[in-house]
Short mmCIF file of C-alpha atoms in Angstrom, two decimals:
data_model
loop_
_atom_site.label_atom_id
_atom_site.label_comp_id
_atom_site.label_asym_id
_atom_site.label_seq_id
_atom_site.Cartn_x
_atom_site.Cartn_y
_atom_site.Cartn_z
CA UNK A 1 11.71 -7.34 14.11
CA UNK A 2 14.83 -8.03 11.91
CA UNK A 3 15.85 -7.58 8.42
CA UNK A 4 14.12 -10.71 7.12
CA UNK A 5 10.85 -9.86 9.06
CA UNK A 6 10.72 -6.03 9.24
CA UNK A 7 7.23 -6.05 10.59
CA UNK A 8 7.23 -5.62 14.45
CA UNK A 9 5.40 -7.82 16.73
CA UNK A 10 1.72 -7.21 17.63
CA UNK A 11 2.52 -4.27 20.02
CA UNK A 12 0.24 -1.85 17.99
CA UNK A 13 -3.55 -1.28 18.26
CA UNK A 14 -4.08 -1.23 14.50
CA UNK A 15 -2.11 -1.81 11.29
CA UNK A 16 -2.52 0.58 8.21
CA UNK A 17 -1.14 0.18 4.81
CA UNK A 18 -0.92 3.12 2.40
CA UNK A 19 -0.37 2.30 -1.15
CA UNK A 20 1.20 5.23 -3.08
CA UNK A 21 1.88 7.75 -0.34
CA UNK A 22 3.47 10.42 -2.75
CA UNK A 23 5.37 12.76 -0.69
CA UNK A 24 4.38 11.31 2.45
CA UNK A 25 2.49 14.01 4.07
CA UNK A 26 -0.75 11.93 4.75
CA UNK A 27 1.18 9.04 5.97
CA UNK A 28 3.20 11.29 8.49
CA UNK A 29 0.05 13.13 9.61
CA UNK A 30 -1.77 9.91 10.31
CA UNK A 31 1.23 8.57 12.18
CA UNK A 32 1.28 11.53 14.40
CA UNK A 33 -2.43 11.54 15.10
CA UNK A 34 -2.52 7.77 15.76
CA UNK A 35 0.76 6.95 17.55
CA UNK A 36 -0.70 3.71 18.86
CA UNK A 37 -1.27 2.46 15.38
CA UNK A 38 1.39 1.07 12.88
CA UNK A 39 1.52 2.65 9.47
CA UNK A 40 3.21 0.86 6.44
CA UNK A 41 3.73 3.30 3.49
CA UNK A 42 4.58 2.07 0.04
CA UNK A 43 5.68 4.29 -2.88
CA UNK A 44 7.41 3.17 -6.26
CA UNK A 45 8.76 6.69 -6.97
CA UNK A 46 12.18 7.27 -5.33
CA UNK A 47 11.79 10.99 -4.99
CA UNK A 48 8.65 10.63 -2.81
CA UNK A 49 10.52 8.01 -0.74
CA UNK A 50 13.45 10.39 -0.22
CA UNK A 51 11.06 13.25 0.69
CA UNK A 52 9.27 11.21 3.32
CA UNK A 53 12.65 9.90 4.58
CA UNK A 54 14.06 13.48 5.02
CA UNK A 55 10.91 14.52 6.88
CA UNK A 56 11.42 11.48 9.18
CA UNK A 57 14.96 12.59 9.90
CA UNK A 58 13.84 16.10 10.58
CA UNK A 59 11.12 14.73 13.19
CA UNK A 60 13.86 12.74 14.75
CA UNK A 61 16.35 15.61 14.88
CA UNK A 62 18.77 13.62 12.93
CA UNK A 63 21.71 14.91 10.75
CA UNK A 64 23.95 13.18 8.28
CA UNK A 65 25.90 11.47 10.94
CA UNK A 66 22.71 9.44 11.76
CA UNK A 67 21.98 8.16 8.48
CA UNK A 68 23.16 4.73 9.20
CA UNK A 69 20.59 4.42 11.93
CA UNK A 70 17.95 5.99 9.81
CA UNK A 71 17.79 3.06 7.47
CA UNK A 72 16.17 0.97 10.13
CA UNK A 73 12.67 2.07 9.28
CA UNK A 74 13.07 1.17 5.56
CA UNK A 75 12.13 -2.13 4.13
CA UNK A 76 14.42 -2.79 1.23
CA UNK A 77 13.21 -4.49 -1.95
CA UNK A 78 14.69 -7.71 -2.85
CA UNK A 79 16.10 -6.66 -6.22
CA UNK A 80 19.23 -8.82 -6.23
CA UNK A 81 21.41 -5.88 -5.16
CA UNK A 82 23.35 -7.52 -2.37
CA UNK A 83 25.38 -4.33 -1.76
CA UNK A 84 22.39 -2.10 -1.43
CA UNK A 85 20.67 -4.57 0.87
CA UNK A 86 23.83 -4.75 3.01
CA UNK A 87 23.90 -1.04 3.36
CA UNK A 88 20.28 -1.16 4.43
CA UNK A 89 21.28 -3.64 7.08
CA UNK A 90 23.81 -1.15 8.31
CA UNK A 91 27.04 -2.25 6.44
CA UNK A 92 28.56 -2.08 3.09
CA UNK A 93 30.60 -5.00 1.60
CA UNK A 94 34.21 -4.44 0.80
CA UNK A 95 36.41 -6.47 -1.60
CA UNK A 96 36.67 -9.55 0.53
CA UNK A 97 32.96 -9.91 1.35
CA UNK A 98 33.19 -8.47 4.98
CA UNK A 99 31.30 -5.60 6.27
CA UNK A 100 33.30 -2.23 6.23
CA UNK A 101 30.62 -0.29 8.21
CA UNK A 102 28.42 -1.53 11.04
CA UNK A 103 26.07 -0.12 13.71
CA UNK A 104 29.04 -0.67 16.23
CA UNK A 105 31.33 1.72 14.30
CA UNK A 106 28.90 4.68 14.67
CA UNK A 107 28.87 6.53 17.89
CA UNK A 108 25.20 7.94 18.24
CA UNK A 109 25.24 11.68 18.78
CA UNK A 110 22.86 11.25 21.81
CA UNK A 111 22.77 8.85 24.50
CA UNK A 112 19.55 6.70 24.48
CA UNK A 113 18.64 8.08 27.89
CA UNK A 114 18.73 11.70 26.62
CA UNK A 115 16.52 11.16 23.67
CA UNK A 116 12.71 11.60 23.80
CA UNK A 117 10.54 8.85 22.53
CA UNK A 118 10.70 8.83 18.71
CA UNK A 119 7.82 10.34 16.68
CA UNK A 120 8.39 7.74 13.81
CA UNK A 121 8.58 4.43 15.63
CA UNK A 122 5.26 3.63 14.13
CA UNK A 123 6.16 4.10 10.71
CA UNK A 124 7.58 1.56 8.08
CA UNK A 125 8.60 2.55 4.52
CA UNK A 126 8.62 0.24 1.40
CA UNK A 127 10.47 1.85 -1.46
CA UNK A 128 8.36 -0.38 -3.93
CA UNK A 129 5.04 -1.52 -5.13
CA UNK A 130 2.40 -1.87 -2.45
CA UNK A 131 0.30 -4.17 -4.50
CA UNK A 132 3.06 -6.62 -4.57
CA UNK A 133 3.42 -6.39 -0.82
CA UNK A 134 0.04 -7.63 -0.26
CA UNK A 135 0.92 -11.15 -1.27
CA UNK A 136 3.64 -11.17 1.46
CA UNK A 137 1.48 -9.97 4.39
CA UNK A 138 -0.06 -12.46 6.78
CA UNK A 139 -3.88 -13.19 6.52
CA UNK A 140 -5.93 -10.95 8.72
CA UNK A 141 -3.06 -8.68 9.50
CA UNK A 142 -4.32 -5.08 8.35
CA UNK A 143 -7.13 -3.00 9.68
CA UNK A 144 -7.06 -0.23 7.06
CA UNK A 145 -5.86 -0.29 3.51
CA UNK A 146 -5.40 3.37 2.04
CA UNK A 147 -5.20 4.04 -1.78
CA UNK A 148 -4.53 7.65 -2.16
CA UNK A 149 -4.80 9.27 -5.60
CA UNK A 150 -3.31 6.59 -7.71
CA UNK A 151 -2.59 7.21 -11.44
CA UNK A 152 -6.26 6.75 -12.97
CA UNK A 153 -4.99 5.61 -16.41
CA UNK A 154 -7.98 7.29 -18.07
CA UNK A 155 -7.47 5.67 -21.45
CA UNK A 156 -9.45 2.60 -21.82
CA UNK A 157 -6.57 0.79 -23.55
CA UNK A 158 -4.54 1.17 -20.35
CA UNK A 159 -7.20 -0.23 -17.88
CA UNK A 160 -4.87 -3.20 -16.97
CA UNK A 161 -2.49 -0.72 -15.27
CA UNK A 162 -5.07 0.68 -12.78
CA UNK A 163 -4.05 -0.15 -9.25
CA UNK A 164 -7.46 -1.56 -8.39
CA UNK A 165 -8.06 -4.89 -10.14
CA UNK A 166 -10.11 -8.00 -9.00
CA UNK A 167 -7.19 -9.97 -7.96
CA UNK A 168 -5.98 -6.92 -5.89
CA UNK A 169 -9.42 -6.72 -4.22
CA UNK A 170 -9.28 -10.63 -3.27
CA UNK A 171 -5.79 -9.89 -1.83
CA UNK A 172 -7.05 -6.94 0.14
CA UNK A 173 -9.85 -9.21 1.48
CA UNK A 174 -7.39 -11.74 2.62
CA UNK A 175 -5.00 -9.48 4.50
CA UNK A 176 -7.79 -7.47 6.11
CA UNK A 177 -9.10 -8.23 9.52
CA UNK A 178 -12.99 -8.88 9.74
CA UNK A 179 -14.63 -5.59 9.45
CA UNK A 180 -11.38 -4.10 8.02
CA UNK A 181 -11.75 -1.17 5.72
CA UNK A 182 -10.32 0.15 2.29
CA UNK A 183 -10.53 3.86 1.64
CA UNK A 184 -9.79 5.20 -1.80
CA UNK A 185 -9.27 8.85 -2.62
CA UNK A 186 -9.24 9.91 -6.28
CA UNK A 187 -10.17 13.12 -8.26
CA UNK A 188 -10.79 10.96 -11.46
CA UNK A 189 -14.39 9.91 -12.27
CA UNK A 190 -13.16 7.16 -14.39
CA UNK A 191 -11.19 5.62 -11.66
CA UNK A 192 -14.03 6.07 -9.13
CA UNK A 193 -16.40 4.15 -11.26
CA UNK A 194 -13.90 1.54 -12.07
CA UNK A 195 -13.07 0.94 -8.50
CA UNK A 196 -16.81 0.69 -7.44
CA UNK A 197 -17.31 -1.87 -10.19
CA UNK A 198 -14.29 -4.03 -9.13
CA UNK A 199 -15.34 -4.33 -5.48
CA UNK A 200 -18.94 -4.93 -6.51
CA UNK A 201 -18.08 -7.79 -8.94
CA UNK A 202 -15.91 -9.20 -6.55
CA UNK A 203 -18.47 -9.32 -3.87
CA UNK A 204 -21.28 -10.60 -5.91
CA UNK A 205 -19.43 -13.27 -7.68
CA UNK A 206 -17.50 -14.68 -4.62
CA UNK A 207 -20.67 -15.04 -2.38
CA UNK A 208 -23.50 -14.93 -4.90
CA UNK A 209 -24.72 -18.40 -3.69
CA UNK A 210 -24.03 -17.89 -0.11
CA UNK A 211 -27.23 -17.15 1.91
CA UNK A 212 -28.34 -16.66 5.48
CA UNK A 213 -31.65 -16.88 7.20
CA UNK A 214 -33.18 -18.57 4.27
CA UNK A 215 -33.32 -21.51 1.88
CA UNK A 216 -32.66 -19.50 -1.29
CA UNK A 217 -36.34 -18.29 -1.52
CA UNK A 218 -37.37 -14.75 -1.99
CA UNK A 219 -36.99 -14.07 1.51
CA UNK A 220 -33.23 -15.00 1.84
CA UNK A 221 -30.68 -12.31 2.42
CA UNK A 222 -27.60 -12.56 0.38
CA UNK A 223 -24.15 -12.05 2.10
CA UNK A 224 -22.00 -9.25 0.75
CA UNK A 225 -18.18 -9.48 0.91
CA UNK A 226 -17.78 -5.60 0.59
CA UNK A 227 -20.23 -2.97 1.74
CA UNK A 228 -19.85 0.69 0.94
CA UNK A 229 -19.65 2.93 3.98
CA UNK A 230 -22.30 5.40 3.71
CA UNK A 231 -21.69 8.16 4.65
CA UNK A 232 -18.04 8.19 4.06
CA UNK A 233 -16.26 8.80 7.43
CA UNK A 234 -14.86 12.32 7.86
CA UNK A 235 -11.67 12.59 5.76
CA UNK A 236 -9.79 14.02 8.70
CA UNK A 237 -9.72 10.59 10.27
CA UNK A 238 -7.87 8.91 7.35
CA UNK A 239 -6.85 11.54 4.81
CA UNK A 240 -5.93 14.56 7.12
CA UNK A 241 -3.58 16.14 4.40
#
């Protein structure tokens, strides 16, 4: 993979996307529990991104001299800040537009042969909006989408700010593989009700006329785009923290 395409080739068993990972505890725990899977974590708040990156550096046994290498797991936002993006690629522009720092200028503290396999090789971090990332992902790419304790925006006048909207549900369906799953964790009843409504509305409206094993009569069975998983899988398998 490279800067233009930070997603690695298909070498992982499954691909997960966690939207809003907070301080990253759940993201890191899942990555440890499933080293054969790829975990993409998105968070808009910089303190949370900084926290998870520090934890990753600790796992890697890195110190300040390794910071240049540590940026390789970060997917920088295209915000027009060329200097920031150049730093994320391993270099900073000087006055004449050339790179003042490169990976070649930094001597790694340990030789590759002396290092143990990295515990964070299956993690990618996006310091930005995971909902916007959905539109950039390939179709049928993800196995699991996690939405963990988003802001419920409890006031009705703020419903448009809730992370789950019908257009978001459509994008989730596009990027998920067949039989892919969406897990939503919330402690707000208003958001729980809202989320169920959005998935039900999108399912019924998208395939309301799509029938199987019948000609539209009373015995026809409707095709559902989304089906609630009952009972919900043990949270240890997707929300260990």
